[in-house]
């Protein structure tokens, strides 16, 4: 089979190789062999492949790719939930999705809802699991609350908008381009603001009648935390899912009078039970049509280096980038 390998963490960029004639992974008693139809490209891949994400200890050579969708081709003797030909999607901390076949533990695999394509299935796991972890597990959002998704036009932000809308929250989102703002609106935001405009903090406060917002999902916390403190309501929760570039600046004094909570969100800390709860919610949302994964630019396996280099650059296509395979 064909597979991508990270062969070294040499800086400034990692070394990626696409290898042919790699043996297919072996099937153990509790594993499922999946032929990948589409693999998800996540913003964290760049750091993983550069050896800068220490929460998933891997050493080269390894095949990256945290999530994807495809068809079951073989199952181990102890596997009960799957059979060959089943359409599935998956997330595995052990990675391996940037390949034609991946062997996954049965618990890591889910049936792909019939309503969506393999390409959409590759968008499902990391963005929606992260959004659920932020809004439900960590944010404990309640119906009727106002949530600001800061950085709503990325894959995680769009998943947050859809999940927040499906929970009957009032959704405010930010994006810096006209196309991004349009997409954020189409995916559930009641109001959209430009995070590059100096006026967005005042505008968001005005949109919440001066009280501030109950929850903020923050993708660029080092840049935005000071503004978040200003935009938070009394007792508000700032859900930190991303740091962004640069160092945190300013004072935390504003936290005290409003008793604001800054809450860390880390998918790496979610348990299998957390994942199962989130997957059940996500799949019922997909079936109901309230959660609709947005596919971005599609690459071939041979173009993985380009795909990874493009992470963080201005996007030519919005939605989550994927590697599509026949
Ligand atoms: N904690 C976890 O477990 C976990 C899991 C998965 C992902 N993440 C993190 O979640 C974040 C989003 O992931 P993603 O895949 O959706 O990334 P992405 O595709 O890079 O999207 C990033 C978003 O940030 C926005 N942005 C850029 N500058 C901004 C600013 N100054 N203020 C607010 N937003 C700004 C972009 O909007 P424009 O392009 O419109 O400017 C875009 O919507 C990343 O930081 C990623 O590392 C965390």
mmCIF file of C-alpha atoms and ligand atoms in Angstrom:
data_model
loop_
_atom_site.group_PDB
_atom_site.id
_atom_site.type_symbol
_atom_site.label_atom_id
_atom_site.label_comp_id
_atom_site.label_asym_id
_atom_site.label_seq_id
_atom_site.Cartn_x
_atom_site.Cartn_y
_atom_site.Cartn_z
ATOM 1 C CA UNK A 1 0.000 0.000 0.000
ATOM 2 C CA UNK A 2 0.937 3.684 -0.185
ATOM 3 C CA UNK A 3 1.561 5.603 3.055
ATOM 4 C CA UNK A 4 3.006 8.918 4.205
ATOM 5 C CA UNK A 5 5.874 8.755 6.687
ATOM 6 C CA UNK A 6 7.364 11.454 8.885
ATOM 7 C CA UNK A 7 11.030 10.444 8.660
ATOM 8 C CA UNK A 8 12.580 13.153 10.853
ATOM 9 C CA UNK A 9 11.646 16.147 13.000
ATOM 10 C CA UNK A 10 14.461 18.152 11.431
ATOM 11 C CA UNK A 11 13.654 21.879 11.601
ATOM 12 C CA UNK A 12 12.496 24.258 10.207
ATOM 13 C CA UNK A 13 10.204 21.726 8.532
ATOM 14 C CA UNK A 14 9.753 18.023 9.046
ATOM 15 C CA UNK A 15 10.627 15.478 6.393
ATOM 16 C CA UNK A 16 7.661 13.724 4.801
ATOM 17 C CA UNK A 17 7.963 10.816 2.411
ATOM 18 C CA UNK A 18 5.248 9.054 0.437
ATOM 19 C CA UNK A 19 6.262 5.390 0.294
ATOM 20 C CA UNK A 20 4.894 2.733 -2.087
ATOM 21 C CA UNK A 21 4.815 -0.991 -1.380
ATOM 22 C CA UNK A 22 4.466 -0.596 2.395
ATOM 23 C CA UNK A 23 2.937 -3.788 3.885
ATOM 24 C CA UNK A 24 -0.713 -3.407 4.955
ATOM 25 C CA UNK A 25 -1.071 -3.153 8.761
ATOM 26 C CA UNK A 26 -1.784 -6.436 10.555
ATOM 27 C CA UNK A 27 -5.209 -7.125 12.054
ATOM 28 C CA UNK A 28 -5.134 -8.015 15.775
ATOM 29 C CA UNK A 29 -7.992 -9.682 17.682
ATOM 30 C CA UNK A 30 -9.628 -6.350 18.667
ATOM 31 C CA UNK A 31 -8.747 -4.329 15.564
ATOM 32 C CA UNK A 32 -10.500 -3.277 12.384
ATOM 33 C CA UNK A 33 -8.652 -2.825 9.063
ATOM 34 C CA UNK A 34 -10.057 0.175 7.194
ATOM 35 C CA UNK A 35 -9.442 1.175 3.571
ATOM 36 C CA UNK A 36 -9.219 4.953 3.825
ATOM 37 C CA UNK A 37 -11.327 6.982 1.409
ATOM 38 C CA UNK A 38 -10.597 10.387 2.976
ATOM 39 C CA UNK A 39 -8.200 11.455 5.741
ATOM 40 C CA UNK A 40 -8.628 14.642 7.765
ATOM 41 C CA UNK A 41 -5.931 17.319 7.863
ATOM 42 C CA UNK A 42 -6.008 19.106 11.220
ATOM 43 C CA UNK A 43 -4.177 22.275 12.228
ATOM 44 C CA UNK A 44 -2.335 20.342 14.943
ATOM 45 C CA UNK A 45 -0.737 18.075 12.285
ATOM 46 C CA UNK A 46 1.916 20.695 11.558
ATOM 47 C CA UNK A 47 3.078 20.665 15.182
ATOM 48 C CA UNK A 48 2.871 16.888 15.467
ATOM 49 C CA UNK A 49 4.913 16.455 12.291
ATOM 50 C CA UNK A 50 7.416 19.068 13.479
ATOM 51 C CA UNK A 51 7.915 17.239 16.800
ATOM 52 C CA UNK A 52 6.388 20.140 18.752
ATOM 53 C CA UNK A 53 3.258 18.513 20.173
ATOM 54 C CA UNK A 54 4.432 16.687 23.271
ATOM 55 C CA UNK A 55 1.030 15.357 24.379
ATOM 56 C CA UNK A 56 1.181 12.596 21.756
ATOM 57 C CA UNK A 57 4.592 11.005 22.151
ATOM 58 C CA UNK A 58 5.689 9.737 18.734
ATOM 59 C CA UNK A 59 9.097 9.294 17.178
ATOM 60 C CA UNK A 60 9.903 9.144 13.464
ATOM 61 C CA UNK A 61 9.366 7.157 11.383
ATOM 62 C CA UNK A 62 5.575 7.164 11.763
ATOM 63 C CA UNK A 63 2.469 7.629 9.618
ATOM 64 C CA UNK A 64 0.518 10.742 10.708
ATOM 65 C CA UNK A 65 -3.208 11.455 10.371
ATOM 66 C CA UNK A 66 -5.515 11.662 13.390
ATOM 67 C CA UNK A 67 -8.856 11.027 11.678
ATOM 68 C CA UNK A 68 -10.547 9.837 8.521
ATOM 69 C CA UNK A 69 -13.305 7.786 6.921
ATOM 70 C CA UNK A 70 -13.411 4.652 4.796
ATOM 71 C CA UNK A 71 -14.618 1.079 4.401
ATOM 72 C CA UNK A 72 -13.932 -1.904 6.671
ATOM 73 C CA UNK A 73 -12.033 -4.648 4.825
ATOM 74 C CA UNK A 74 -11.181 -7.069 7.646
ATOM 75 C CA UNK A 75 -11.985 -7.482 11.335
ATOM 76 C CA UNK A 76 -10.221 -9.292 14.196
ATOM 77 C CA UNK A 77 -11.683 -12.335 15.944
ATOM 78 C CA UNK A 78 -12.956 -10.349 18.970
ATOM 79 C CA UNK A 79 -14.595 -7.544 16.963
ATOM 80 C CA UNK A 80 -18.385 -7.508 17.328
ATOM 81 C CA UNK A 81 -19.617 -4.124 16.024
ATOM 82 C CA UNK A 82 -18.175 -4.144 12.502
ATOM 83 C CA UNK A 83 -18.003 -6.331 9.410
ATOM 84 C CA UNK A 84 -16.351 -5.972 5.991
ATOM 85 C CA UNK A 85 -18.004 -3.330 3.741
ATOM 86 C CA UNK A 86 -19.202 -1.189 6.671
ATOM 87 C CA UNK A 87 -18.770 2.563 6.069
ATOM 88 C CA UNK A 88 -16.902 4.024 9.034
ATOM 89 C CA UNK A 89 -15.091 7.071 10.391
ATOM 90 C CA UNK A 90 -12.504 7.182 13.158
ATOM 91 C CA UNK A 91 -10.093 9.103 15.339
ATOM 92 C CA UNK A 92 -6.967 7.535 16.793
ATOM 93 C CA UNK A 93 -4.277 9.149 18.936
ATOM 94 C CA UNK A 94 -1.926 6.592 17.399
ATOM 95 C CA UNK A 95 -2.590 8.270 14.023
ATOM 96 C CA UNK A 96 -1.913 6.363 10.771
ATOM 97 C CA UNK A 97 -4.723 7.787 8.590
ATOM 98 C CA UNK A 98 -2.382 9.241 5.919
ATOM 99 C CA UNK A 99 -2.216 5.825 4.242
ATOM 100 C CA UNK A 100 -4.371 3.615 2.030
ATOM 101 C CA UNK A 101 -5.121 1.295 4.976
ATOM 102 C CA UNK A 102 -5.119 1.791 8.732
ATOM 103 C CA UNK A 103 -5.587 -0.739 11.541
ATOM 104 C CA UNK A 104 -7.671 0.712 14.384
ATOM 105 C CA UNK A 105 -8.911 -0.539 17.747
ATOM 106 C CA UNK A 106 -12.621 -1.298 17.595
ATOM 107 C CA UNK A 107 -13.391 1.448 20.157
ATOM 108 C CA UNK A 108 -11.800 4.064 17.888
ATOM 109 C CA UNK A 109 -14.133 3.287 14.974
ATOM 110 C CA UNK A 110 -17.702 4.522 14.422
ATOM 111 C CA UNK A 111 -20.324 3.771 11.797
ATOM 112 C CA UNK A 112 -20.471 6.625 9.282
ATOM 113 C CA UNK A 113 -24.001 8.070 9.146
ATOM 114 C CA UNK A 114 -25.575 7.307 5.749
ATOM 115 C CA UNK A 115 -26.474 10.997 5.362
ATOM 116 C CA UNK A 116 -22.854 12.054 4.704
ATOM 117 C CA UNK A 117 -20.018 11.218 2.289
ATOM 118 C CA UNK A 118 -16.589 9.794 3.148
ATOM 119 C CA UNK A 119 -15.138 13.272 2.539
ATOM 120 C CA UNK A 120 -17.525 14.746 5.121
ATOM 121 C CA UNK A 121 -16.746 11.812 7.419
ATOM 122 C CA UNK A 122 -13.092 12.908 7.422
ATOM 123 C CA UNK A 123 -14.235 16.302 8.776
ATOM 124 C CA UNK A 124 -16.202 14.821 11.649
ATOM 125 C CA UNK A 125 -13.911 13.532 14.386
ATOM 126 C CA UNK A 126 -11.363 16.122 15.584
ATOM 127 C CA UNK A 127 -13.361 19.345 14.916
ATOM 128 C CA UNK A 128 -16.677 18.075 16.327
ATOM 129 C CA UNK A 129 -15.122 16.188 19.263
ATOM 130 C CA UNK A 130 -13.208 19.369 20.158
ATOM 131 C CA UNK A 131 -16.287 21.563 19.780
ATOM 132 C CA UNK A 132 -18.368 19.214 21.957
ATOM 133 C CA UNK A 133 -15.627 18.999 24.582
ATOM 134 C CA UNK A 134 -15.415 22.807 24.715
ATOM 135 C CA UNK A 135 -19.091 23.730 24.684
ATOM 136 C CA UNK A 136 -20.685 20.813 26.548
ATOM 137 C CA UNK A 137 -18.077 19.048 28.749
ATOM 138 C CA UNK A 138 -15.975 22.055 29.738
ATOM 139 C CA UNK A 139 -18.248 25.026 29.055
ATOM 140 C CA UNK A 140 -21.427 23.411 30.436
ATOM 141 C CA UNK A 141 -23.428 25.622 28.085
ATOM 142 C CA UNK A 142 -27.097 26.113 28.891
ATOM 143 C CA UNK A 143 -29.967 26.741 26.487
ATOM 144 C CA UNK A 144 -30.490 30.475 25.917
ATOM 145 C CA UNK A 145 -26.943 31.504 26.825
ATOM 146 C CA UNK A 146 -24.927 33.667 24.431
ATOM 147 C CA UNK A 147 -21.714 32.170 23.064
ATOM 148 C CA UNK A 148 -18.983 33.903 21.078
ATOM 149 C CA UNK A 149 -16.990 31.642 18.758
ATOM 150 C CA UNK A 150 -13.764 33.606 18.293
ATOM 151 C CA UNK A 151 -12.261 32.243 15.065
ATOM 152 C CA UNK A 152 -15.458 30.682 13.762
ATOM 153 C CA UNK A 153 -14.500 30.171 10.110
ATOM 154 C CA UNK A 154 -12.010 27.327 10.724
ATOM 155 C CA UNK A 155 -13.043 23.663 10.970
ATOM 156 C CA UNK A 156 -13.315 23.714 14.772
ATOM 157 C CA UNK A 157 -15.113 27.083 14.731
ATOM 158 C CA UNK A 158 -17.702 25.894 12.206
ATOM 159 C CA UNK A 159 -18.333 22.746 14.269
ATOM 160 C CA UNK A 160 -18.748 25.000 17.344
ATOM 161 C CA UNK A 161 -21.278 27.194 15.505
ATOM 162 C CA UNK A 162 -23.346 24.176 14.440
ATOM 163 C CA UNK A 163 -23.252 22.500 17.865
ATOM 164 C CA UNK A 164 -24.037 25.768 19.704
ATOM 165 C CA UNK A 165 -26.978 26.434 17.382
ATOM 166 C CA UNK A 166 -28.285 22.884 17.861
ATOM 167 C CA UNK A 167 -28.213 23.453 21.651
ATOM 168 C CA UNK A 168 -30.335 26.611 21.269
ATOM 169 C CA UNK A 169 -27.591 29.028 22.266
ATOM 170 C CA UNK A 170 -27.427 32.521 20.818
ATOM 171 C CA UNK A 171 -24.360 32.319 18.569
ATOM 172 C CA UNK A 172 -21.963 35.171 17.777
ATOM 173 C CA UNK A 173 -19.000 34.341 15.548
ATOM 174 C CA UNK A 174 -15.893 36.058 14.193
ATOM 175 C CA UNK A 175 -14.059 35.744 10.879
ATOM 176 C CA UNK A 176 -11.836 38.182 9.000
ATOM 177 C CA UNK A 177 -12.879 37.682 5.379
ATOM 178 C CA UNK A 178 -16.222 38.235 3.653
ATOM 179 C CA UNK A 179 -16.288 34.546 2.532
ATOM 180 C CA UNK A 180 -15.485 33.367 6.066
ATOM 181 C CA UNK A 181 -18.175 35.594 7.575
ATOM 182 C CA UNK A 182 -20.749 34.310 5.078
ATOM 183 C CA UNK A 183 -19.841 30.695 5.913
ATOM 184 C CA UNK A 184 -20.081 31.356 9.656
ATOM 185 C CA UNK A 185 -23.584 32.799 9.151
ATOM 186 C CA UNK A 186 -24.636 29.830 7.012
ATOM 187 C CA UNK A 187 -23.447 27.486 9.759
ATOM 188 C CA UNK A 188 -25.519 28.860 12.590
ATOM 189 C CA UNK A 189 -24.237 32.234 13.782
ATOM 190 C CA UNK A 190 -26.877 34.860 14.524
ATOM 191 C CA UNK A 191 -24.324 37.658 14.145
ATOM 192 C CA UNK A 192 -20.809 37.761 12.693
ATOM 193 C CA UNK A 193 -17.971 40.199 13.474
ATOM 194 C CA UNK A 194 -14.492 40.804 12.084
ATOM 195 C CA UNK A 195 -11.792 39.912 14.656
ATOM 196 C CA UNK A 196 -9.297 42.048 12.698
ATOM 197 C CA UNK A 197 -11.423 45.178 13.177
ATOM 198 C CA UNK A 198 -10.507 47.190 16.319
ATOM 199 C CA UNK A 199 -14.244 47.834 16.835
ATOM 200 C CA UNK A 200 -15.274 44.208 17.244
ATOM 201 C CA UNK A 201 -15.078 44.263 21.051
ATOM 202 C CA UNK A 202 -17.446 47.256 21.320
ATOM 203 C CA UNK A 203 -19.739 45.764 18.681
ATOM 204 C CA UNK A 204 -19.946 42.436 20.536
ATOM 205 C CA UNK A 205 -20.634 44.210 23.843
ATOM 206 C CA UNK A 206 -23.385 46.232 22.118
ATOM 207 C CA UNK A 207 -24.832 42.992 20.706
ATOM 208 C CA UNK A 208 -25.140 41.651 24.262
ATOM 209 C CA UNK A 209 -26.774 44.831 25.604
ATOM 210 C CA UNK A 210 -23.546 45.751 27.390
ATOM 211 C CA UNK A 211 -23.744 42.665 29.653
ATOM 212 C CA UNK A 212 -21.169 40.617 27.735
ATOM 213 C CA UNK A 213 -21.317 37.044 26.541
ATOM 214 C CA UNK A 214 -21.704 33.955 28.737
ATOM 215 C CA UNK A 215 -19.202 31.777 26.882
ATOM 216 C CA UNK A 216 -16.279 32.412 24.550
ATOM 217 C CA UNK A 217 -14.615 29.673 22.520
ATOM 218 C CA UNK A 218 -11.119 31.093 21.990
ATOM 219 C CA UNK A 219 -8.857 29.808 19.202
ATOM 220 C CA UNK A 220 -6.181 32.548 19.545
ATOM 221 C CA UNK A 221 -5.960 33.132 23.285
ATOM 222 C CA UNK A 222 -2.536 34.771 23.496
ATOM 223 C CA UNK A 223 -3.808 37.489 21.164
ATOM 224 C CA UNK A 224 -7.378 37.800 22.408
ATOM 225 C CA UNK A 225 -7.524 37.106 26.153
ATOM 226 C CA UNK A 226 -7.569 40.785 27.155
ATOM 227 C CA UNK A 227 -10.480 41.441 24.788
ATOM 228 C CA UNK A 228 -12.237 38.280 25.974
ATOM 229 C CA UNK A 229 -12.141 39.532 29.556
ATOM 230 C CA UNK A 230 -13.789 42.779 28.392
ATOM 231 C CA UNK A 231 -16.450 40.904 26.381
ATOM 232 C CA UNK A 232 -17.294 38.346 29.100
ATOM 233 C CA UNK A 233 -20.451 38.601 31.166
ATOM 234 C CA UNK A 234 -20.336 38.294 34.944
ATOM 235 C CA UNK A 235 -19.435 34.670 35.708
ATOM 236 C CA UNK A 236 -18.583 34.097 32.040
ATOM 237 C CA UNK A 237 -16.479 31.158 30.851
ATOM 238 C CA UNK A 238 -13.579 31.643 28.435
ATOM 239 C CA UNK A 239 -12.884 28.272 26.808
ATOM 240 C CA UNK A 240 -9.276 28.193 25.642
ATOM 241 C CA UNK A 241 -8.917 25.748 22.757
ATOM 242 C CA UNK A 242 -5.989 27.361 20.933
ATOM 243 C CA UNK A 243 -3.084 29.623 21.782
ATOM 244 C CA UNK A 244 -2.271 31.145 18.388
ATOM 245 C CA UNK A 245 1.002 32.948 17.663
ATOM 246 C CA UNK A 246 2.790 35.221 20.128
ATOM 247 C CA UNK A 247 2.956 35.562 23.882
ATOM 248 C CA UNK A 248 0.178 36.408 26.320
ATOM 249 C CA UNK A 249 0.277 40.094 27.248
ATOM 250 C CA UNK A 250 -1.515 42.372 29.672
ATOM 251 C CA UNK A 251 -3.153 41.959 33.040
ATOM 252 C CA UNK A 252 -5.651 39.469 34.453
ATOM 253 C CA UNK A 253 -7.118 42.082 36.804
ATOM 254 C CA UNK A 254 -10.383 42.188 34.852
ATOM 255 C CA UNK A 255 -11.123 38.590 35.850
ATOM 256 C CA UNK A 256 -11.838 39.497 39.466
ATOM 257 C CA UNK A 257 -14.814 41.901 39.478
ATOM 258 C CA UNK A 258 -16.750 39.738 37.009
ATOM 259 C CA UNK A 259 -15.502 36.420 38.486
ATOM 260 C CA UNK A 260 -14.697 35.130 35.021
ATOM 261 C CA UNK A 261 -13.527 31.537 34.584
ATOM 262 C CA UNK A 262 -10.742 30.699 32.161
ATOM 263 C CA UNK A 263 -11.199 27.044 31.232
ATOM 264 C CA UNK A 264 -8.642 24.895 29.413
ATOM 265 C CA UNK A 265 -9.979 22.514 26.765
ATOM 266 C CA UNK A 266 -7.843 19.571 25.645
ATOM 267 C CA UNK A 267 -9.149 16.734 23.521
ATOM 268 C CA UNK A 268 -6.128 14.706 24.647
ATOM 269 C CA UNK A 269 -7.658 14.645 28.143
ATOM 270 C CA UNK A 270 -11.035 13.254 27.017
ATOM 271 C CA UNK A 271 -11.730 9.677 28.126
ATOM 272 C CA UNK A 272 -13.244 6.975 25.941
ATOM 273 C CA UNK A 273 -16.552 7.560 27.784
ATOM 274 C CA UNK A 274 -16.315 11.279 26.910
ATOM 275 C CA UNK A 275 -15.699 10.346 23.272
ATOM 276 C CA UNK A 276 -18.610 7.910 23.184
ATOM 277 C CA UNK A 277 -20.978 10.531 24.612
ATOM 278 C CA UNK A 278 -19.748 13.101 22.067
ATOM 279 C CA UNK A 279 -19.964 10.673 19.136
ATOM 280 C CA UNK A 280 -23.567 9.798 20.050
ATOM 281 C CA UNK A 281 -24.476 13.507 20.109
ATOM 282 C CA UNK A 282 -22.620 14.195 16.842
ATOM 283 C CA UNK A 283 -24.165 11.267 14.963
ATOM 284 C CA UNK A 284 -27.688 12.173 16.037
ATOM 285 C CA UNK A 285 -27.022 15.773 14.898
ATOM 286 C CA UNK A 286 -25.767 14.542 11.522
ATOM 287 C CA UNK A 287 -28.846 12.341 11.101
ATOM 288 C CA UNK A 288 -31.129 15.241 12.076
ATOM 289 C CA UNK A 289 -29.348 17.567 9.616
ATOM 290 C CA UNK A 290 -28.267 20.076 12.292
ATOM 291 C CA UNK A 291 -24.581 19.108 11.982
ATOM 292 C CA UNK A 292 -23.264 19.209 8.409
ATOM 293 C CA UNK A 293 -19.462 18.835 8.027
ATOM 294 C CA UNK A 294 -17.916 21.366 5.617
ATOM 295 C CA UNK A 295 -15.210 19.917 3.350
ATOM 296 C CA UNK A 296 -12.409 22.289 2.322
ATOM 297 C CA UNK A 297 -9.574 21.822 -0.139
ATOM 298 C CA UNK A 298 -8.951 18.245 -1.260
ATOM 299 C CA UNK A 299 -5.416 16.898 -1.805
ATOM 300 C CA UNK A 300 -3.908 13.628 -3.081
ATOM 301 C CA UNK A 301 -1.740 11.534 -0.755
ATOM 302 C CA UNK A 302 1.244 12.518 -2.957
ATOM 303 C CA UNK A 303 0.586 16.190 -2.120
ATOM 304 C CA UNK A 304 0.678 15.809 1.679
ATOM 305 C CA UNK A 305 3.761 18.021 2.077
ATOM 306 C CA UNK A 306 1.994 20.872 0.258
ATOM 307 C CA UNK A 307 -1.156 20.297 2.327
ATOM 308 C CA UNK A 308 0.758 20.565 5.595
ATOM 309 C CA UNK A 309 2.733 23.616 4.433
ATOM 310 C CA UNK A 310 -0.568 25.336 3.567
ATOM 311 C CA UNK A 311 -1.865 25.007 7.154
ATOM 312 C CA UNK A 312 -1.897 28.459 8.736
ATOM 313 C CA UNK A 313 -1.674 30.276 5.362
ATOM 314 C CA UNK A 314 -4.654 32.265 4.036
ATOM 315 C CA UNK A 315 -7.090 29.660 2.762
ATOM 316 C CA UNK A 316 -8.070 29.242 -0.872
ATOM 317 C CA UNK A 317 -11.052 27.076 0.155
ATOM 318 C CA UNK A 318 -12.849 27.257 3.494
ATOM 319 C CA UNK A 319 -13.788 24.134 5.447
ATOM 320 C CA UNK A 320 -11.551 21.331 6.684
ATOM 321 C CA UNK A 321 -8.836 20.239 4.239
ATOM 322 C CA UNK A 322 -8.708 16.518 3.527
ATOM 323 C CA UNK A 323 -6.669 13.940 1.634
ATOM 324 C CA UNK A 324 -9.026 12.146 -0.762
ATOM 325 C CA UNK A 325 -8.233 8.585 -1.870
ATOM 326 C CA UNK A 326 -9.989 6.375 -4.403
HETATM 327 N N1 LIG B 1 -7.560 22.107 22.506
HETATM 328 C C1 LIG B 1 -7.801 21.093 21.677
HETATM 329 O O1 LIG B 1 -8.001 19.947 22.089
HETATM 330 C C2 LIG B 1 -7.813 21.367 20.213
HETATM 331 C C3 LIG B 1 -8.221 20.375 19.288
HETATM 332 C C4 LIG B 1 -8.259 20.720 17.926
HETATM 333 C C5 LIG B 1 -7.883 22.005 17.516
HETATM 334 N N2 LIG B 1 -7.465 22.899 18.457
HETATM 335 C C6 LIG B 1 -7.076 24.278 18.109
HETATM 336 O O2 LIG B 1 -8.241 24.944 17.676
HETATM 337 C C7 LIG B 1 -7.848 26.042 16.858
HETATM 338 C C8 LIG B 1 -8.700 26.068 15.605
HETATM 339 O O3 LIG B 1 -8.436 24.921 14.834
HETATM 340 P P1 LIG B 1 -8.832 24.868 13.312
HETATM 341 O O4 LIG B 1 -8.425 23.541 12.785
HETATM 342 O O5 LIG B 1 -10.232 25.292 13.135
HETATM 343 O O6 LIG B 1 -7.795 25.983 12.788
HETATM 344 P P2 LIG B 1 -7.775 26.963 11.552
HETATM 345 O O7 LIG B 1 -8.338 26.318 10.346
HETATM 346 O O8 LIG B 1 -6.382 27.415 11.490
HETATM 347 O O9 LIG B 1 -8.764 28.162 11.976
HETATM 348 C C9 LIG B 1 -8.328 29.168 12.762
HETATM 349 C C10 LIG B 1 -9.371 30.239 12.888
HETATM 350 O O10 LIG B 1 -8.744 31.264 13.589
HETATM 351 C C11 LIG B 1 -9.205 32.471 13.051
HETATM 352 N N3 LIG B 1 -8.334 33.579 13.426
HETATM 353 C C12 LIG B 1 -7.236 34.059 12.805
HETATM 354 N N4 LIG B 1 -6.777 35.126 13.474
HETATM 355 C C13 LIG B 1 -7.623 35.330 14.525
HETATM 356 C C14 LIG B 1 -7.708 36.267 15.576
HETATM 357 N N5 LIG B 1 -6.820 37.244 15.709
HETATM 358 N N6 LIG B 1 -8.712 36.140 16.468
HETATM 359 C C15 LIG B 1 -9.629 35.169 16.371
HETATM 360 N N7 LIG B 1 -9.614 34.257 15.403
HETATM 361 C C16 LIG B 1 -8.623 34.338 14.497
HETATM 362 C C17 LIG B 1 -9.316 32.232 11.562
HETATM 363 O O11 LIG B 1 -10.214 33.176 11.001
HETATM 364 P P3 LIG B 1 -9.924 34.013 9.660
HETATM 365 O O12 LIG B 1 -9.194 33.099 8.714
HETATM 366 O O13 LIG B 1 -11.307 34.358 9.194
HETATM 367 O O14 LIG B 1 -9.115 35.196 10.070
HETATM 368 C C18 LIG B 1 -9.906 30.823 11.583
HETATM 369 O O15 LIG B 1 -11.310 30.905 11.680
HETATM 370 C C19 LIG B 1 -6.354 25.865 16.587
HETATM 371 O O16 LIG B 1 -5.666 26.734 17.461
HETATM 372 C C20 LIG B 1 -6.087 24.417 16.980
HETATM 373 O O17 LIG B 1 -4.768 24.199 17.378
HETATM 374 C C21 LIG B 1 -7.437 22.602 19.781
#
